[in-house]
Amino acid sequence: MIDLSGKSAVVTGGSRGIGRAIATRLATQGADVAFSYTGGAAKFGGSRAHGGDEPRPTAAKDTVSAIEALGRRALAVQADVADPESADALIKAALEAFGKVDILVNNAGITRDDLIMRMSLDDWRSVLETNLFGAFYCIKAVTRPMLKAKGGRIINITSVSGQAGQTGQANYSSAKAGLIGLTKATARELASRNITCNAVAPGFVLTELTKDLPENLQAQLTERTPLGRFGTAEEIADAVAFLVSDEAAFITGQVLAVDGGLVMM
């Protein structure tokens, strides 16, 4: 059984969807969890990355409650990881709350889909800055404390779009492909200090965003997936929980596809 007792984790974009499933799964296995979220600013748990004093969003509040119901400590930090100062503040908040960061899961991401000829430069830039630059900023912020601790686990959530490309997603596919390169470079650079870095590449997953897709499109996507169904956020979280565990101590620099066989490489 995966045991993360005594560990502390940071999950970016952890208030909903795959990020929330990861945060609660890590807590289920015994870890204390800090997570970032965007939207209305909030201040609770003793810290925030930036923003004012509006009430914390329901999704973040619900995730905190879910983690605490499992008997673990939870910290929600309003942060836009595309901003290096916010990314740094997120890691510092977790260090202040828990004393260490054993696990970093870079999950935060956005989409701004369009064909290349119509894609605005702002939409190109914003997706790269959040999905790729944000992961780099968080890794950079956590590297020094992990080096001092002589150990750590870093997981980057990439996508089948980064492995195979996707029409209308030049920005998203580029960012997710970049995450694979970042994963491998990080793994090589930090391996000597017992820090592993791996990536998880989800396929089509049922989330709040995909459940409202037209039925004909859902049928097309299901048909393209050899296992004949969408995945679940919990199945992505299962893969992450394994890769951050002691059972995966000899695995680094790898991309684990959790996609029902959609992309076979």
Short mmCIF file of C-alpha atoms in Angstrom, two decimals:
data_model
loop_
_atom_site.label_atom_id
_atom_site.label_comp_id
_atom_site.label_asym_id
_atom_site.label_seq_id
_atom_site.Cartn_x
_atom_site.Cartn_y
_atom_site.Cartn_z
CA MET A 1 0.00 0.00 0.00
CA ILE A 2 1.24 3.48 -0.88
CA ASP A 3 2.16 5.29 2.33
CA LEU A 4 2.83 9.02 2.21
CA SER A 5 2.58 9.57 5.96
CA GLY A 6 4.77 12.45 7.10
CA LYS A 7 5.09 13.82 3.56
CA SER A 8 3.98 17.24 2.39
CA ALA A 9 2.88 18.04 -1.14
CA VAL A 10 2.16 21.02 -3.35
CA VAL A 11 -0.36 20.62 -6.17
CA THR A 12 -0.84 23.51 -8.58
CA GLY A 13 -4.36 24.03 -9.87
CA GLY A 14 -5.66 21.80 -7.09
CA SER A 15 -9.13 23.14 -6.42
CA ARG A 16 -11.04 21.22 -9.08
CA GLY A 17 -10.87 18.48 -11.69
CA ILE A 18 -7.71 16.41 -11.98
CA GLY A 19 -5.86 18.68 -9.56
CA ARG A 20 -8.42 18.16 -6.82
CA ALA A 21 -8.41 14.40 -7.40
CA ILE A 22 -4.63 14.40 -7.03
CA ALA A 23 -4.69 16.55 -3.90
CA THR A 24 -7.27 14.38 -2.16
CA ARG A 25 -5.58 11.15 -3.24
CA LEU A 26 -2.26 12.28 -1.78
CA ALA A 27 -4.07 13.21 1.43
CA THR A 28 -5.77 9.81 1.46
CA GLN A 29 -2.32 8.23 1.42
CA GLY A 30 -1.21 10.37 4.37
CA ALA A 31 0.30 13.57 2.95
CA ASP A 32 -0.40 17.13 4.02
CA VAL A 33 -1.33 19.12 0.93
CA ALA A 34 -0.98 22.73 -0.17
CA PHE A 35 -2.58 23.67 -3.46
CA SER A 36 -2.90 26.72 -5.64
CA TYR A 37 -6.02 28.03 -7.29
CA THR A 38 -6.93 31.04 -9.39
CA GLY A 39 -10.03 33.19 -9.27
CA GLY A 40 -11.18 35.36 -6.38
CA ALA A 41 -8.35 36.04 -3.99
CA ALA A 42 -8.36 34.61 -0.52
CA LYS A 43 -6.34 34.55 2.64
CA PHE A 44 -6.57 31.57 4.92
CA GLY A 45 -4.18 29.01 6.29
CA GLY A 46 -1.93 31.95 7.13
CA SER A 47 -0.75 32.85 3.64
CA ARG A 48 -1.60 33.84 0.11
CA ALA A 49 0.33 34.41 -3.04
CA HIS A 50 -1.34 37.66 -4.06
CA GLY A 51 -4.74 39.29 -4.22
CA GLY A 52 -7.26 41.00 -1.99
CA ASP A 53 -9.59 39.86 0.73
CA GLU A 54 -12.63 38.55 -1.15
CA PRO A 55 -14.20 35.33 0.20
CA ARG A 56 -12.36 32.24 -0.95
CA PRO A 57 -13.93 30.44 -3.92
CA THR A 58 -16.22 27.54 -3.15
CA ALA A 59 -14.08 25.03 -5.05
CA ALA A 60 -10.97 25.85 -3.02
CA LYS A 61 -12.94 25.78 0.23
CA ASP A 62 -14.45 22.40 -0.66
CA THR A 63 -11.03 20.94 -1.46
CA VAL A 64 -9.65 22.14 1.88
CA SER A 65 -12.61 20.52 3.63
CA ALA A 66 -12.10 17.27 1.74
CA ILE A 67 -8.42 17.11 2.72
CA GLU A 68 -9.07 17.99 6.34
CA ALA A 69 -11.83 15.37 6.51
CA LEU A 70 -9.11 12.82 5.77
CA GLY A 71 -7.21 13.98 8.84
CA ARG A 72 -4.54 15.86 6.96
CA ARG A 73 -3.49 19.50 6.99
CA ALA A 74 -4.58 21.59 3.99
CA LEU A 75 -3.43 24.96 2.69
CA ALA A 76 -5.05 26.82 -0.21
CA VAL A 77 -3.05 29.61 -1.83
CA GLN A 78 -4.45 31.93 -4.46
CA ALA A 79 -1.70 32.04 -7.06
CA ASP A 80 -1.17 32.45 -10.77
CA VAL A 81 1.83 30.22 -11.47
CA ALA A 82 2.46 32.10 -14.72
CA ASP A 83 3.82 34.83 -12.46
CA PRO A 84 7.23 33.76 -11.08
CA GLU A 85 6.73 35.72 -7.86
CA SER A 86 3.42 33.97 -7.22
CA ALA A 87 4.95 30.57 -7.92
CA ASP A 88 7.74 31.34 -5.48
CA ALA A 89 5.24 32.55 -2.88
CA LEU A 90 3.25 29.32 -3.24
CA ILE A 91 6.27 27.19 -2.40
CA LYS A 92 7.28 29.49 0.45
CA ALA A 93 3.75 29.29 1.89
CA ALA A 94 3.93 25.49 1.88
CA LEU A 95 7.36 25.54 3.51
CA GLU A 96 6.09 27.88 6.23
CA ALA A 97 3.01 25.74 6.85
CA PHE A 98 4.59 22.27 6.70
CA GLY A 99 8.31 22.87 7.16
CA LYS A 100 9.20 21.07 3.94
CA VAL A 101 7.97 20.15 0.47
CA ASP A 102 8.51 16.50 -0.42
CA ILE A 103 6.24 16.41 -3.47
CA LEU A 104 5.47 18.91 -6.23
CA VAL A 105 2.76 18.21 -8.79
CA ASN A 106 2.60 20.72 -11.64
CA ASN A 107 -1.00 20.38 -12.76
CA ALA A 108 -2.15 23.97 -13.40
CA GLY A 109 -3.09 24.56 -17.00
CA ILE A 110 -5.34 26.50 -19.35
CA THR A 111 -6.53 26.11 -22.93
CA ARG A 112 -7.08 28.78 -25.56
CA ASP A 113 -7.87 26.65 -28.61
CA ASP A 114 -7.90 27.97 -32.16
CA LEU A 115 -6.38 27.23 -35.54
CA ILE A 116 -2.86 28.58 -36.03
CA MET A 117 -3.92 31.12 -38.64
CA ARG A 118 -6.51 32.57 -36.25
CA MET A 119 -4.71 32.15 -32.93
CA SER A 120 -3.91 35.45 -31.27
CA LEU A 121 -0.44 36.09 -29.93
CA ASP A 122 -1.96 36.62 -26.48
CA ASP A 123 -3.60 33.17 -26.58
CA TRP A 124 -0.33 31.60 -27.72
CA ARG A 125 1.63 33.34 -25.00
CA SER A 126 -0.81 32.81 -22.11
CA VAL A 127 -1.00 29.04 -22.58
CA LEU A 128 2.78 28.70 -22.74
CA GLU A 129 3.24 30.95 -19.72
CA THR A 130 0.79 29.04 -17.52
CA ASN A 131 1.30 25.45 -18.66
CA LEU A 132 5.05 25.43 -19.27
CA PHE A 133 6.63 28.49 -17.70
CA GLY A 134 4.53 28.00 -14.56
CA ALA A 135 5.86 24.48 -14.10
CA PHE A 136 9.43 25.75 -14.52
CA TYR A 137 8.89 28.52 -11.97
CA CYS A 138 7.55 26.05 -9.40
CA ILE A 139 10.36 23.56 -10.03
CA LYS A 140 12.91 26.36 -9.69
CA ALA A 141 11.33 27.45 -6.40
CA VAL A 142 11.27 23.95 -4.92
CA THR A 143 14.72 22.82 -6.08
CA ARG A 144 16.76 24.39 -3.30
CA PRO A 145 14.70 22.98 -0.39
CA MET A 146 14.59 19.55 -2.06
CA LEU A 147 18.36 19.63 -2.60
CA LYS A 148 18.88 20.46 1.07
CA ALA A 149 16.58 17.58 2.02
CA LYS A 150 18.44 15.28 -0.40
CA GLY A 151 15.21 13.95 -1.81
CA GLY A 152 11.92 14.80 -3.47
CA ARG A 153 9.35 13.89 -6.08
CA ILE A 154 8.29 16.14 -8.96
CA ILE A 155 5.42 15.26 -11.30
CA ASN A 156 4.44 17.25 -14.38
CA ILE A 157 0.97 16.70 -15.82
CA THR A 158 1.45 16.72 -19.58
CA SER A 159 -1.07 15.39 -22.14
CA VAL A 160 -1.53 13.17 -25.16
CA SER A 161 -1.68 16.50 -27.03
CA GLY A 162 1.97 16.99 -26.16
CA GLN A 163 2.86 13.55 -27.48
CA ALA A 164 0.85 13.43 -30.69
CA GLY A 165 -0.22 17.02 -31.36
CA GLN A 166 -3.81 18.16 -31.72
CA THR A 167 -5.55 20.27 -34.35
CA GLY A 168 -6.48 23.66 -32.94
CA GLN A 169 -4.10 23.28 -30.01
CA ALA A 170 -0.75 24.50 -31.30
CA ASN A 171 -0.22 26.45 -28.08
CA TYR A 172 -1.41 23.67 -25.74
CA SER A 173 0.42 20.89 -27.61
CA SER A 174 3.62 22.95 -27.63
CA ALA A 175 3.38 23.64 -23.90
CA LYS A 176 2.67 20.02 -23.04
CA ALA A 177 5.48 18.78 -25.30
CA GLY A 178 7.75 21.28 -23.61
CA LEU A 179 6.79 19.78 -20.25
CA ILE A 180 8.12 16.42 -21.42
CA GLY A 181 11.49 17.99 -22.22
CA LEU A 182 11.45 19.86 -18.91
CA THR A 183 10.70 16.59 -17.11
CA LYS A 184 13.67 14.80 -18.64
CA ALA A 185 16.08 17.70 -18.12
CA THR A 186 14.98 18.07 -14.49
CA ALA A 187 15.32 14.33 -13.90
CA ARG A 188 18.90 14.33 -15.17
CA GLU A 189 19.88 17.46 -13.28
CA LEU A 190 18.53 16.43 -9.87
CA ALA A 191 18.95 12.65 -9.84
CA SER A 192 22.23 12.76 -7.92
CA ARG A 193 20.37 14.18 -4.91
CA ASN A 194 17.66 11.52 -4.92
CA ILE A 195 15.07 13.80 -6.53
CA THR A 196 12.97 12.16 -9.23
CA CYS A 197 10.94 13.88 -11.91
CA ASN A 198 8.33 12.15 -14.04
CA ALA A 199 5.37 13.13 -16.19
CA VAL A 200 1.84 11.78 -16.43
CA ALA A 201 0.08 12.13 -19.78
CA PRO A 202 -3.71 11.89 -19.47
CA GLY A 203 -5.91 11.04 -22.43
CA PHE A 204 -9.55 12.05 -22.59
CA VAL A 205 -10.71 12.41 -19.00
CA LEU A 206 -14.16 13.13 -17.60
CA THR A 207 -14.03 16.50 -15.83
CA GLU A 208 -16.30 19.49 -15.43
CA LEU A 209 -15.00 20.73 -18.78
CA THR A 210 -15.49 17.55 -20.81
CA LYS A 211 -18.76 16.24 -19.39
CA ASP A 212 -20.71 18.87 -21.33
CA LEU A 213 -19.19 18.02 -24.71
CA PRO A 214 -21.77 17.14 -27.38
CA GLU A 215 -22.69 13.45 -27.36
CA ASN A 216 -21.46 12.93 -30.92
CA LEU A 217 -18.04 14.34 -30.01
CA GLN A 218 -17.85 12.20 -26.87
CA ALA A 219 -18.66 9.18 -29.04
CA GLN A 220 -15.88 10.08 -31.49
CA LEU A 221 -13.34 10.46 -28.70
CA THR A 222 -14.41 7.20 -27.11
CA GLU A 223 -14.07 5.42 -30.44
CA ARG A 224 -10.50 6.68 -30.79
CA THR A 225 -9.57 5.24 -27.38
CA PRO A 226 -8.78 1.48 -27.50
CA LEU A 227 -10.26 0.84 -24.05
CA GLY A 228 -13.47 2.41 -25.30
CA ARG A 229 -14.17 5.00 -22.62
CA PHE A 230 -13.04 8.26 -21.04
CA GLY A 231 -10.69 8.07 -18.10
CA THR A 232 -11.45 9.52 -14.70
CA ALA A 233 -9.62 12.13 -12.68
CA GLU A 234 -9.14 9.50 -9.99
CA GLU A 235 -7.26 7.26 -12.41
CA ILE A 236 -4.83 10.09 -13.14
CA ALA A 237 -4.45 10.63 -9.39
CA ASP A 238 -3.68 6.92 -8.93
CA ALA A 239 -0.74 7.21 -11.33
CA VAL A 240 0.57 10.31 -9.58
CA ALA A 241 0.29 8.65 -6.15
CA PHE A 242 2.39 5.73 -7.39
CA LEU A 243 5.08 7.91 -8.96
CA VAL A 244 5.57 9.98 -5.78
CA SER A 245 5.74 6.88 -3.57
CA ASP A 246 8.73 4.89 -2.35
CA GLU A 247 7.64 2.10 -4.71
CA ALA A 248 8.67 4.33 -7.64
CA ALA A 249 12.04 5.36 -6.20
CA PHE A 250 13.95 3.96 -9.21
CA ILE A 251 11.75 5.64 -11.84
CA THR A 252 12.74 9.04 -13.19
CA GLY A 253 12.58 10.93 -16.47
CA GLN A 254 9.62 8.90 -17.68
CA VAL A 255 6.28 9.77 -19.25
CA LEU A 256 3.44 7.56 -18.02
CA ALA A 257 0.49 7.66 -20.41
CA VAL A 258 -2.84 7.18 -18.67
CA ASP A 259 -4.93 7.35 -21.80
CA GLY A 260 -6.70 4.05 -22.40
CA GLY A 261 -4.21 3.20 -25.13
CA LEU A 262 -4.84 6.35 -27.20
CA VAL A 263 -1.16 7.08 -27.81
CA MET A 264 1.14 4.07 -28.02
CA MET A 265 4.80 4.99 -28.41
#
